[in-house]
Coordinates of N, CA and C and ligand atoms in Angstrom, one line a residue:
M1 N 21.2 -3.1 -30.0 CA 20.4 -4.3 -29.7 C 19.1 -4.2 -30.6
K2 N 19.1 -5.2 -31.4 CA 18.0 -5.2 -32.5 C 16.6 -6.0 -31.9
K3 N 15.6 -5.2 -32.2 CA 14.2 -5.8 -31.9 C 13.8 -6.7 -32.8
L4 N 13.6 -7.9 -32.6 CA 13.0 -8.9 -33.4 C 11.8 -9.3 -33.3
E5 N 11.2 -10.6 -33.7 CA 9.9 -10.7 -33.7 C 9.2 -10.7 -32.3
Q6 N 7.8 -10.6 -32.2 CA 7.1 -10.5 -31.1 C 7.1 -12.1 -30.6
V7 N 7.4 -12.2 -29.5 CA 7.3 -13.7 -28.9 C 5.9 -14.1 -28.1
Y8 N 5.4 -12.9 -27.6 CA 4.3 -13.1 -26.6 C 3.5 -11.8 -26.5
E9 N 2.3 -11.9 -26.3 CA 1.5 -10.8 -26.0 C 0.6 -11.0 -24.9
G10 N 0.9 -10.2 -23.6 CA -0.1 -10.4 -22.5 C -1.0 -9.3 -22.4
K11 N -1.9 -9.2 -21.4 CA -2.8 -8.2 -21.3 C -2.3 -6.7 -21.2
A12 N -1.0 -6.4 -20.6 CA -0.5 -5.1 -20.5 C 0.8 -4.9 -21.2
K13 N 1.4 -6.1 -21.7 CA 2.7 -6.0 -22.3 C 2.9 -6.9 -23.4
K14 N 3.9 -6.5 -24.2 CA 4.3 -7.3 -25.4 C 5.8 -7.9 -25.0
V15 N 6.1 -8.8 -25.6 CA 7.6 -9.3 -25.4 C 8.0 -9.6 -26.9
F16 N 9.3 -9.1 -27.0 CA 9.9 -9.3 -28.3 C 11.3 -10.0 -28.2
A17 N 11.7 -10.8 -29.0 CA 13.1 -11.4 -29.1 C 14.1 -10.4 -29.6
T18 N 15.3 -10.6 -29.3 CA 16.3 -9.7 -29.7 C 17.5 -10.5 -30.4
D19 N 18.5 -9.8 -30.9 CA 19.6 -10.6 -31.6 C 20.5 -11.3 -30.6
D20 N 20.3 -11.0 -29.4 CA 20.8 -11.8 -28.2 C 19.9 -13.0 -27.7
P21 N 20.1 -14.3 -27.8 CA 19.1 -15.1 -27.3 C 18.8 -15.3 -25.9
E22 N 19.7 -14.5 -25.0 CA 19.5 -14.4 -23.6 C 18.6 -13.1 -23.2
L23 N 18.3 -12.3 -24.2 CA 17.5 -10.9 -23.9 C 16.3 -11.0 -24.5
F24 N 15.3 -10.3 -24.0 CA 14.0 -9.9 -24.6 C 13.9 -8.5 -24.3
I25 N 12.9 -7.9 -25.2 CA 12.5 -6.4 -25.0 C 11.1 -6.7 -24.6
V26 N 10.7 -5.9 -23.5 CA 9.4 -5.9 -23.1 C 8.8 -4.3 -23.4
D27 N 7.5 -4.5 -23.8 CA 7.0 -3.2 -24.4 C 5.5 -3.0 -23.7
Y28 N 5.6 -2.0 -22.8 CA 4.3 -1.7 -22.0 C 3.2 -1.0 -22.8
K29 N 2.0 -1.6 -22.6 CA 0.8 -1.1 -23.2 C -0.1 -0.1 -22.4
D30 N -0.9 0.5 -22.8 CA -1.9 1.2 -22.0 C -3.2 0.7 -21.8
D31 N -3.2 -0.5 -22.3 CA -4.5 -1.5 -22.3 C -4.5 -1.9 -20.8
A32 N -5.7 -2.0 -20.2 CA -6.2 -2.4 -18.9 C -7.2 -3.5 -19.0
T33 N -7.2 -4.5 -18.1 CA -8.0 -5.4 -18.1 C -8.3 -5.7 -16.5
A34 N -9.5 -6.2 -16.2 CA -9.7 -6.6 -14.7 C -10.6 -7.9 -14.9
F35 N -10.7 -8.8 -13.8 CA -11.5 -9.7 -13.5 C -11.4 -10.8 -14.8
N36 N -10.1 -11.1 -14.8 CA -9.7 -12.1 -15.9 C -10.2 -11.8 -17.3
G37 N -9.8 -10.5 -17.7 CA -10.1 -9.9 -18.9 C -11.6 -9.5 -19.2
E38 N -12.4 -9.8 -18.2 CA -13.7 -9.5 -18.6 C -14.2 -7.9 -18.8
K39 N -13.3 -7.2 -18.0 CA -13.6 -5.7 -18.1 C -12.3 -5.4 -18.8
K40 N -12.6 -4.3 -19.8 CA -11.4 -3.9 -20.6 C -11.4 -2.4 -20.8
G41 N -10.3 -1.8 -21.0 CA -10.2 -0.4 -21.0 C -8.8 0.2 -21.4
T42 N -8.7 1.5 -21.3 CA -7.4 2.2 -21.6 C -7.0 3.1 -20.4
I43 N -5.9 2.9 -20.0 CA -5.4 4.2 -19.1 C -4.4 4.9 -19.6
A44 N -4.7 6.0 -20.2 CA -3.7 6.9 -21.0 C -2.3 7.1 -20.3
G45 N -1.2 6.7 -20.6 CA 0.1 6.7 -20.2 C 0.5 5.9 -19.2
K46 N -0.4 4.9 -19.0 CA 0.0 4.0 -18.1 C 1.1 3.1 -18.3
G47 N 1.4 2.6 -19.6 CA 2.6 1.9 -20.0 C 3.9 2.6 -19.7
V48 N 4.0 4.0 -19.8 CA 5.1 4.8 -19.5 C 5.5 4.7 -18.2
I49 N 4.4 5.0 -17.4 CA 4.5 4.9 -15.9 C 4.9 3.6 -15.3
N50 N 4.1 2.7 -15.9 CA 4.6 1.3 -15.3 C 6.0 0.8 -15.7
N51 N 6.3 1.2 -16.9 CA 7.9 1.0 -17.3 C 8.8 1.5 -16.3
R52 N 8.5 2.8 -16.2 CA 9.5 3.6 -15.2 C 9.5 3.2 -13.8
V53 N 8.3 3.0 -13.3 CA 8.2 2.6 -12.0 C 8.7 1.1 -11.6
T54 N 8.4 0.2 -12.5 CA 8.9 -1.1 -12.5 C 10.4 -1.1 -12.6
N55 N 11.1 -0.5 -13.5 CA 12.5 -0.3 -13.5 C 13.2 0.3 -12.4
Y56 N 12.5 1.3 -11.9 CA 13.3 1.9 -10.8 C 13.1 1.0 -9.5
L57 N 12.0 0.4 -9.3 CA 11.9 -0.5 -8.1 C 12.8 -1.7 -8.3
M58 N 12.9 -2.2 -9.5 CA 13.9 -3.3 -9.7 C 15.1 -3.1 -9.4
G59 N 15.6 -1.9 -9.9 CA 17.0 -1.3 -9.8 C 17.3 -1.2 -8.1
L60 N 16.5 -0.8 -7.4 CA 16.6 -0.8 -6.0 C 16.5 -2.2 -5.3
L61 N 15.8 -3.0 -5.7 CA 15.5 -4.4 -5.2 C 16.8 -5.3 -5.6
E62 N 17.5 -5.0 -6.6 CA 18.9 -5.6 -7.0 C 19.9 -5.2 -5.9
K63 N 19.9 -3.9 -5.5 CA 20.7 -3.4 -4.4 C 20.5 -4.2 -3.2
E64 N 19.1 -4.5 -2.9 CA 18.8 -5.2 -1.7 C 18.9 -6.8 -1.6
G65 N 19.4 -7.2 -2.8 CA 20.0 -8.5 -2.9 C 18.8 -9.4 -3.6
V66 N 17.7 -8.7 -4.1 CA 16.8 -9.7 -4.9 C 17.1 -9.6 -6.5
P67 N 17.7 -10.6 -7.0 CA 17.9 -10.7 -8.4 C 16.7 -10.6 -9.2
T68 N 16.7 -9.7 -10.2 CA 15.7 -9.4 -11.2 C 16.0 -9.6 -12.5
H69 N 14.9 -9.6 -13.4 CA 15.3 -9.7 -15.0 C 15.7 -8.4 -15.6
F70 N 15.6 -7.3 -14.9 CA 16.0 -5.9 -15.4 C 17.3 -6.0 -15.8
V71 N 17.4 -5.4 -17.1 CA 18.8 -5.0 -17.7 C 19.0 -3.5 -18.0
K72 N 18.0 -2.9 -18.7 CA 18.4 -1.7 -19.2 C 16.9 -1.1 -19.7
E73 N 16.8 0.2 -19.3 CA 15.4 0.9 -19.9 C 16.0 1.4 -21.4
L74 N 15.1 1.2 -22.2 CA 15.5 1.4 -23.8 C 14.7 2.8 -24.0
S75 N 13.6 2.8 -23.6 CA 12.7 4.0 -24.2 C 11.4 4.2 -23.2
E76 N 10.6 5.1 -23.5 CA 9.6 5.4 -22.5 C 8.7 4.1 -22.2
R77 N 8.8 3.2 -23.1 CA 7.8 2.1 -22.9 C 8.5 0.7 -22.9
E78 N 9.9 0.7 -23.4 CA 10.6 -0.5 -23.7 C 11.7 -0.7 -22.7
T79 N 11.8 -1.9 -22.4 CA 12.9 -2.3 -21.5 C 13.5 -3.5 -21.9
L80 N 15.0 -3.7 -21.9 CA 15.7 -4.8 -22.0 C 15.7 -5.7 -20.7
V81 N 15.3 -7.0 -20.9 CA 15.3 -7.8 -19.7 C 16.0 -9.1 -20.3
K82 N 16.3 -9.9 -19.1 CA 17.0 -11.1 -19.2 C 15.8 -12.1 -19.7
K83 N 16.1 -13.2 -20.6 CA 15.0 -14.0 -21.0 C 14.9 -14.9 -19.9
V84 N 13.6 -15.1 -19.6 CA 13.1 -16.1 -18.3 C 12.0 -17.0 -19.0
S85 N 11.9 -18.2 -18.4 CA 10.7 -18.8 -18.6 C 9.9 -18.7 -17.2
I86 N 8.7 -18.2 -17.4 CA 7.9 -17.7 -16.1 C 7.5 -19.0 -15.4
V87 N 7.7 -18.9 -14.1 CA 7.1 -19.9 -13.3 C 5.6 -19.6 -13.2
P88 N 4.7 -20.4 -13.5 CA 3.3 -20.1 -13.6 C 2.6 -19.9 -12.4
L89 N 3.0 -19.2 -11.5 CA 2.5 -19.0 -10.2 C 2.5 -17.4 -9.9
E90 N 1.3 -16.8 -9.6 CA 1.2 -15.5 -9.1 C 1.5 -15.6 -7.6
V91 N 2.4 -14.8 -7.3 CA 2.8 -14.8 -5.8 C 2.3 -13.5 -5.1
I92 N 1.2 -13.7 -4.1 CA 0.7 -12.6 -3.7 C 0.9 -12.2 -2.3
I93 N 1.5 -11.2 -1.9 CA 1.9 -10.9 -0.5 C 0.8 -9.7 0.1
R94 N 0.3 -9.9 1.3 CA -0.6 -9.0 1.7 C -0.2 -8.5 3.2
N95 N -0.4 -7.1 3.5 CA -0.1 -6.7 4.7 C -1.4 -6.0 5.3
I96 N -2.5 -5.9 4.5 CA -3.8 -5.3 5.1 C -4.8 -5.9 4.3
S97 N -6.0 -6.1 5.0 CA -7.0 -6.9 4.3 C -7.5 -6.1 3.0
A98 N -7.9 -6.7 1.8 CA -8.4 -5.9 0.7 C -8.9 -7.1 -0.4
G99 N -9.5 -6.6 -1.2 CA -9.9 -7.3 -2.5 C -10.4 -8.8 -2.2
S100 N -9.6 -9.9 -3.0 CA -10.2 -11.1 -2.9 C -10.1 -11.8 -1.4
F101 N -9.1 -11.2 -0.6 CA -9.0 -11.8 0.6 C -10.1 -11.4 1.6
A102 N -10.5 -10.1 1.5 CA -11.7 -9.5 2.2 C -12.9 -10.3 1.7
K103 N -13.1 -10.5 0.5 CA -14.3 -11.1 0.0 C -14.4 -12.6 0.4
R104 N -13.2 -13.4 0.1 CA -13.2 -14.8 0.6 C -13.4 -15.2 2.0
Y105 N -12.8 -14.4 2.9 CA -13.0 -14.4 4.2 C -13.9 -13.8 5.0
G106 N -14.8 -13.0 4.2 CA -15.6 -12.2 4.8 C -15.4 -11.0 5.8
V107 N -14.2 -10.4 5.6 CA -14.0 -9.4 6.4 C -13.9 -8.1 5.6
K108 N -13.8 -7.0 6.5 CA -13.8 -5.8 5.9 C -12.3 -5.2 5.2
E109 N -12.3 -4.4 4.4 CA -11.1 -4.1 4.0 C -10.5 -3.2 5.0
G110 N -8.9 -3.2 5.0 CA -8.3 -2.2 5.9 C -7.8 -2.8 7.2
I111 N -8.0 -4.2 7.6 CA -7.5 -4.7 8.8 C -5.9 -4.9 8.6
V112 N -5.1 -4.2 9.5 CA -3.7 -4.4 9.4 C -3.3 -5.7 10.1
F113 N -2.6 -6.5 9.2 CA -2.1 -7.8 9.9 C -1.0 -7.8 10.7
D114 N -0.7 -8.7 11.6 CA 0.4 -8.7 12.5 C 1.8 -9.1 11.7
E115 N 1.5 -10.0 10.7 CA 2.5 -10.5 9.9 C 1.9 -10.6 8.4
P116 N 2.8 -10.5 7.6 CA 2.3 -10.4 6.1 C 1.9 -12.0 5.8
T117 N 0.8 -12.0 4.8 CA 0.6 -13.3 4.3 C 1.2 -13.6 3.0
I118 N 1.4 -14.8 2.5 CA 1.7 -15.1 1.2 C 0.7 -16.2 0.6
E119 N 0.4 -16.1 -0.6 CA -0.5 -17.0 -1.3 C -0.1 -17.1 -2.7
F120 N -0.4 -18.2 -3.3 CA -0.1 -18.4 -4.9 C -1.5 -18.7 -5.5
S121 N -1.4 -18.1 -6.8 CA -2.5 -18.5 -7.7 C -1.9 -19.1 -8.9
Y122 N -2.5 -20.1 -9.4 CA -2.1 -21.0 -10.7 C -2.2 -19.9 -11.9
K123 N -1.1 -19.5 -12.5 CA -1.4 -18.6 -13.6 C -1.9 -19.4 -14.9
N124 N -3.2 -19.4 -15.0 CA -3.9 -20.2 -16.3 C -5.2 -19.2 -16.3
D125 N -5.4 -18.6 -17.4 CA -6.5 -17.7 -17.8 C -7.8 -18.6 -17.9
D126 N -7.5 -20.0 -18.7 CA -8.8 -20.7 -18.8 C -9.4 -21.0 -17.4
L127 N -8.6 -21.3 -16.4 CA -9.2 -21.7 -15.3 C -9.4 -20.4 -14.3
G128 N -9.0 -19.3 -14.8 CA -9.4 -18.1 -13.9 C -8.2 -17.8 -12.8
D129 N -7.0 -18.3 -12.9 CA -5.9 -18.1 -12.1 C -6.4 -18.7 -10.6
P130 N -6.8 -19.9 -10.5 CA -7.2 -20.4 -9.1 C -6.2 -20.4 -8.0
L131 N -6.6 -20.2 -6.9 CA -5.9 -20.1 -5.7 C -5.3 -21.7 -5.7
I132 N -3.9 -21.8 -5.2 CA -3.2 -23.1 -5.3 C -2.2 -23.0 -4.0
N133 N -2.0 -24.3 -3.4 CA -1.1 -24.2 -2.2 C 0.2 -24.8 -2.9
S134 N 1.1 -24.8 -2.1 CA 2.6 -25.1 -2.5 C 2.6 -26.7 -2.8
Y135 N 1.7 -27.7 -2.2 CA 1.8 -29.1 -2.4 C 1.2 -29.2 -3.8
H136 N 0.0 -28.5 -4.0 CA -0.5 -28.6 -5.5 C 0.5 -28.2 -6.5
A137 N 1.0 -27.1 -6.3 CA 2.1 -26.5 -7.2 C 3.1 -27.6 -7.4
L138 N 3.5 -28.4 -6.3 CA 4.8 -29.4 -6.5 C 3.8 -30.7 -7.4
A139 N 2.7 -31.1 -7.0 CA 2.1 -32.0 -7.6 C 1.9 -31.7 -9.1
L140 N 1.6 -30.6 -9.4 CA 1.4 -30.2 -10.9 C 2.7 -29.8 -11.5
K141 N 4.0 -30.0 -10.7 CA 5.2 -29.8 -11.2 C 5.4 -28.2 -12.0
L142 N 4.8 -27.4 -11.2 CA 4.9 -26.0 -11.7 C 6.2 -25.3 -11.2
A143 N 6.7 -26.0 -10.1 CA 8.1 -25.5 -9.6 C 8.5 -26.6 -8.6
T144 N 9.8 -26.6 -8.3 CA 10.4 -27.5 -7.5 C 10.3 -26.9 -6.0
K145 N 10.5 -27.8 -4.9 CA 10.5 -27.3 -3.6 C 11.5 -26.2 -3.4
E146 N 12.7 -26.4 -3.8 CA 13.7 -25.6 -3.6 C 13.4 -24.1 -4.3
E147 N 12.8 -24.3 -5.5 CA 12.2 -23.0 -6.2 C 11.2 -22.3 -5.4
I148 N 10.4 -23.0 -4.9 CA 9.3 -22.3 -4.2 C 9.7 -21.7 -2.7
E149 N 10.7 -22.4 -2.2 CA 11.3 -21.7 -1.0 C 12.1 -20.4 -1.4
T150 N 12.8 -20.6 -2.7 CA 13.6 -19.3 -3.0 C 12.6 -18.1 -3.3
I151 N 11.6 -18.5 -3.9 CA 10.4 -17.5 -4.4 C 9.8 -16.9 -3.2
K152 N 9.5 -17.8 -2.1 CA 9.0 -17.2 -0.9 C 10.1 -16.1 -0.1
K153 N 11.4 -16.5 -0.1 CA 12.2 -15.9 0.6 C 12.4 -14.5 -0.2
Y154 N 12.4 -14.4 -1.5 CA 12.6 -13.3 -2.4 C 11.2 -12.4 -2.3
A155 N 10.1 -13.1 -2.1 CA 8.8 -12.4 -2.0 C 8.7 -11.6 -0.7
F156 N 9.2 -12.2 0.3 CA 8.9 -11.5 1.6 C 10.1 -10.3 1.7
A157 N 11.2 -10.6 1.0 CA 12.4 -9.6 1.0 C 11.9 -8.2 0.2
V158 N 11.2 -8.6 -0.9 CA 10.6 -7.4 -1.6 C 9.4 -6.8 -0.7
N159 N 8.7 -7.5 0.0 CA 7.8 -6.8 1.1 C 8.5 -5.9 2.0
D160 N 9.5 -6.5 2.5 CA 10.1 -5.7 3.6 C 10.7 -4.3 3.1
F161 N 11.3 -4.5 1.9 CA 11.9 -3.2 1.3 C 10.8 -2.3 0.7
L162 N 10.0 -2.9 0.2 CA 8.9 -2.0 -0.6 C 7.7 -1.3 0.4
K163 N 7.5 -2.0 1.5 CA 6.8 -1.4 2.5 C 7.5 -0.3 3.1
K164 N 8.7 -0.3 3.5 CA 9.3 0.8 4.2 C 9.4 1.9 3.2
F165 N 10.0 1.6 1.9 CA 10.2 2.6 0.8 C 8.7 3.4 0.5
M166 N 7.7 2.7 0.5 CA 6.3 3.3 0.2 C 6.0 4.2 1.4
K167 N 6.2 3.6 2.6 CA 5.8 4.3 3.7 C 6.6 5.8 3.7
G168 N 7.8 5.8 3.2 CA 8.6 6.9 3.1 C 8.1 8.0 2.2
I169 N 7.2 7.6 1.3 CA 6.6 8.4 0.5 C 5.0 8.7 0.8
G170 N 4.8 8.2 1.7 CA 3.4 8.5 2.3 C 2.4 7.6 1.9
I171 N 2.8 6.4 1.5 CA 1.8 5.4 1.0 C 1.8 4.0 1.9
D172 N 0.7 3.4 2.1 CA 0.5 2.2 2.9 C 0.6 1.1 1.6
L173 N 1.5 0.1 1.7 CA 1.6 -1.0 0.9 C 0.5 -2.0 1.4
V174 N -0.5 -2.2 0.6 CA -1.7 -3.1 1.3 C -1.4 -4.5 0.6
D175 N -1.1 -4.7 -0.5 CA -0.8 -6.0 -1.2 C -0.2 -5.8 -2.4
F176 N 0.2 -7.0 -2.9 CA 1.0 -6.9 -4.3 C 1.1 -8.3 -4.9
K177 N 1.2 -8.4 -6.3 CA 1.5 -9.7 -7.0 C 2.8 -9.6 -7.5
L178 N 3.5 -10.7 -7.5 CA 4.9 -10.9 -8.0 C 4.9 -12.0 -9.0
E179 N 5.7 -12.0 -10.2 CA 5.9 -13.3 -10.9 C 7.3 -13.4 -11.0
F180 N 7.8 -14.8 -11.0 CA 9.2 -14.9 -11.1 C 9.5 -16.0 -12.3
G181 N 10.8 -15.7 -12.7 CA 11.2 -16.7 -13.7 C 12.5 -17.4 -13.8
R182 N 12.7 -18.2 -14.5 CA 14.0 -19.0 -14.4 C 14.9 -18.6 -15.7
L183 N 16.2 -18.2 -15.4 CA 17.0 -17.8 -16.5 C 17.5 -19.2 -17.2
S184 N 18.2 -19.2 -18.2 CA 18.6 -20.5 -19.0 C 19.4 -21.4 -18.0
D185 N 20.1 -21.0 -17.1 CA 20.8 -21.8 -16.2 C 19.9 -22.3 -15.0
G186 N 18.7 -21.9 -14.8 CA 17.7 -22.4 -13.8 C 17.7 -21.2 -12.7
T187 N 18.7 -20.3 -12.6 CA 18.5 -19.2 -11.8 C 17.1 -18.6 -11.6
I188 N 16.5 -18.5 -10.2 CA 15.2 -17.8 -10.1 C 15.5 -16.3 -9.9
V189 N 14.7 -15.5 -10.8 CA 14.8 -14.2 -10.6 C 13.4 -13.4 -10.8
L190 N 13.3 -12.3 -10.1 CA 11.8 -11.5 -10.1 C 11.8 -11.1 -11.5
A191 N 10.5 -11.3 -12.1 CA 10.3 -10.9 -13.5 C 9.0 -10.0 -13.6
D192 N 8.5 -9.9 -14.7 CA 7.2 -9.1 -14.6 C 7.2 -7.8 -14.4
E193 N 6.3 -7.3 -13.5 CA 6.3 -5.8 -13.2 C 6.0 -5.6 -11.7
I194 N 6.3 -4.5 -11.2 CA 5.8 -4.0 -9.7 C 5.3 -2.5 -10.1
S195 N 4.1 -2.4 -10.0 CA 3.6 -1.1 -10.5 C 2.0 -1.0 -9.9
P196 N 1.6 0.3 -10.2 CA 0.1 0.4 -9.7 C -1.0 -0.6 -10.1
D197 N -0.4 -1.4 -11.4 CA -1.3 -2.4 -12.0 C -1.3 -3.6 -10.9
T198 N -0.2 -3.9 -10.2 CA 0.0 -5.2 -9.6 C 0.1 -5.0 -8.0
C199 N 0.0 -3.7 -7.6 CA 0.0 -3.6 -6.1 C -1.2 -2.8 -5.8
R200 N -1.6 -2.7 -4.3 CA -2.7 -1.9 -4.0 C -1.7 -0.7 -3.1
F201 N -2.0 0.5 -3.4 CA -1.3 1.6 -2.6 C -2.4 2.5 -2.2
W202 N -2.3 2.6 -0.9 CA -3.4 3.6 -0.2 C -2.6 4.6 0.5
D203 N -3.0 6.1 0.2 CA -2.5 7.2 0.8 C -2.4 7.0 2.2
S204 N -1.3 7.2 2.9 CA -1.2 6.9 4.4 C -2.1 7.9 5.2
K205 N -2.4 9.0 4.6 CA -3.1 10.0 5.5 C -4.7 10.0 5.2
T206 N -5.0 9.9 3.7 CA -6.3 10.0 3.5 C -6.8 8.7 3.3
G207 N -6.2 7.7 2.9 CA -6.6 6.3 2.6 C -7.1 6.1 1.1
E208 N -6.8 7.4 0.3 CA -7.2 7.5 -1.0 C -6.4 6.3 -1.8
K209 N -7.2 5.5 -2.7 CA -6.6 4.5 -3.5 C -5.8 5.1 -4.6
L210 N -4.5 4.6 -4.7 CA -3.8 5.3 -5.8 C -3.4 4.0 -6.6
D211 N -4.0 3.1 -7.2 CA -3.7 1.9 -7.9 C -4.9 1.6 -8.8
K212 N -4.7 0.3 -9.4 CA -5.6 -0.2 -10.5 C -7.0 -0.4 -9.9
D213 N -7.2 -0.5 -8.6 CA -8.7 -0.6 -8.1 C -9.4 0.7 -8.7
R214 N -8.9 1.8 -9.0 CA -9.6 3.0 -9.3 C -10.3 2.6 -10.7
F215 N -9.5 1.7 -11.5 CA -10.1 1.2 -12.6 C -11.1 0.1 -12.4
R216 N -10.5 -0.9 -11.7 CA -11.5 -2.1 -11.4 C -12.9 -1.7 -10.7
R217 N -12.9 -0.5 -10.0 CA -14.1 -0.2 -9.2 C -14.6 1.0 -9.7
D218 N -14.1 1.6 -10.9 CA -14.8 2.7 -11.6 C -14.9 4.0 -10.6
L219 N -13.7 4.1 -9.9 CA -13.5 5.3 -9.0 C -13.1 6.7 -9.7
G220 N -12.8 6.5 -10.9 CA -12.3 7.9 -11.5 C -10.9 8.3 -11.2
N221 N -10.5 9.1 -12.0 CA -9.3 9.8 -12.0 C -8.2 8.7 -11.9
V222 N -8.2 7.6 -12.7 CA -7.2 6.4 -12.7 C -5.8 7.0 -13.2
E223 N -5.9 7.9 -14.2 CA -4.5 8.4 -14.7 C -3.8 9.1 -13.7
G224 N -4.6 9.9 -12.9 CA -4.1 11.0 -11.9 C -3.5 10.1 -11.0
A225 N -4.0 9.0 -10.3 CA -3.5 8.1 -9.5 C -2.1 7.4 -9.8
Y226 N -2.0 7.2 -11.0 CA -0.7 6.5 -11.5 C 0.3 7.6 -11.6
Q227 N -0.1 8.7 -12.0 CA 0.9 10.0 -12.0 C 1.4 10.3 -10.8
E228 N 0.4 10.3 -9.7 CA 0.8 10.5 -8.3 C 1.8 9.4 -7.9
I229 N 1.7 8.4 -8.0 CA 2.6 7.3 -7.6 C 4.0 7.6 -8.4
M230 N 4.0 7.8 -9.4 CA 5.3 8.0 -10.2 C 5.9 9.3 -9.6
R231 N 5.1 10.4 -9.4 CA 5.7 11.6 -8.8 C 6.2 11.5 -7.5
R232 N 5.6 10.8 -6.6 CA 6.3 10.6 -5.3 C 7.3 9.7 -5.2
M233 N 7.3 8.7 -6.2 CA 8.5 7.8 -6.2 C 9.7 8.3 -6.7
I234 N 9.4 8.9 -8.1 CA 10.6 9.2 -8.8 C 10.7 10.8 -9.1
G235 N 9.7 11.4 -8.6 CA 9.8 12.8 -8.7 C 9.5 13.4 -10.1
E236 N 8.7 12.7 -11.0 CA 8.3 13.3 -12.3 C 6.9 13.2 -12.6
Ligands
LIG301 P1 -6.7 -9.6 -5.0 O1 -7.1 -9.2 -3.8 O2 -7.6 -9.5 -6.2 O3 -6.3 -11.1 -5.0 O4 -5.3 -8.9 -5.5 C1 -4.1 -9.1 -4.6 C2 -3.2 -8.1 -5.2 O5 -2.7 -9.0 -6.6 C3 -3.6 -6.7 -5.8 O6 -2.4 -5.9 -5.4 C4 -3.6 -6.7 -7.1 C5 -2.7 -7.8 -7.6 N1 -3.3 -8.6 -8.8 C6 -2.6 -8.6 -9.9 O7 -1.5 -8.0 -10.0 N2 -3.1 -9.4 -11.2 C7 -4.3 -10.1 -11.0 O8 -4.6 -10.8 -11.9 C8 -5.0 -10.2 -9.7 C9 -6.1 -10.9 -9.5 C10 -4.4 -9.4 -8.5
LIG302 N1 -5.2 -8.0 -14.8 C1 -6.0 -9.2 -14.5 C2 -7.1 -9.6 -15.5 O1 -7.4 -8.9 -16.5 C3 -6.7 -8.9 -13.2 C4 -6.6 -7.7 -12.4 O2 -5.5 -7.1 -12.4 O3 -7.7 -7.2 -11.8 O4 -7.5 -10.8 -15.4

């Protein structure tokens, strides 16, 4: 597989074309941003961890019946993925109040919900990724009704699996963000990443935050938290 020109650079990853028109290579960086890019930094070794963790979870999710873009891990930081066009919606599932939910609705963090919630943000940096509902998404032609239904179904399936899996390694899955893409034939698959950058993970016993909130909120030992997640998940 030949790595060709860069086709995209995001805040945490670069994407390259390959000699197969249906495949891309994702390259994970150590760069970290928060608050729509206002806060910038580096988390040493983050790219390696997020690559491994994402691939490990996507492999398990495929077995659970959630199709993903994952093809093959190529190196510490590089993964071969199916080429998709990203649906410009950030899909957020929450099991416990935290972050923007706690702020928006004026509640404390840590309230365990009876049922998970789902929400969408319009992926648009210029607008600051505003909250959007499915009617707005349809009006803006960001996705079709059928695609939104499929995305919701997969997002809740990811939650059912990931919540149990994380509980098994002593971690409460607070919330997370997913992105989906369309293959060239229109099939919806899970894309982007599932990592401590895109999830909130709280230690079940101590409540310690083991995710990007350590960076967002200057809590220290960011690298240690990412390593701890990888160690508990994969044993490395
Ligand atoms: P929030 O509480 O700030 O809305 O975040 C909800 C979840 O989504 C949390 O696990 C972090 C993740 N997230 C991202 O992955 N990217 C983002 O740009 C934002 C705002 C949140
Ligand atoms: N990565 C996002 C940004 O830079 C936000 C976040 O994860 O908090 O905007």
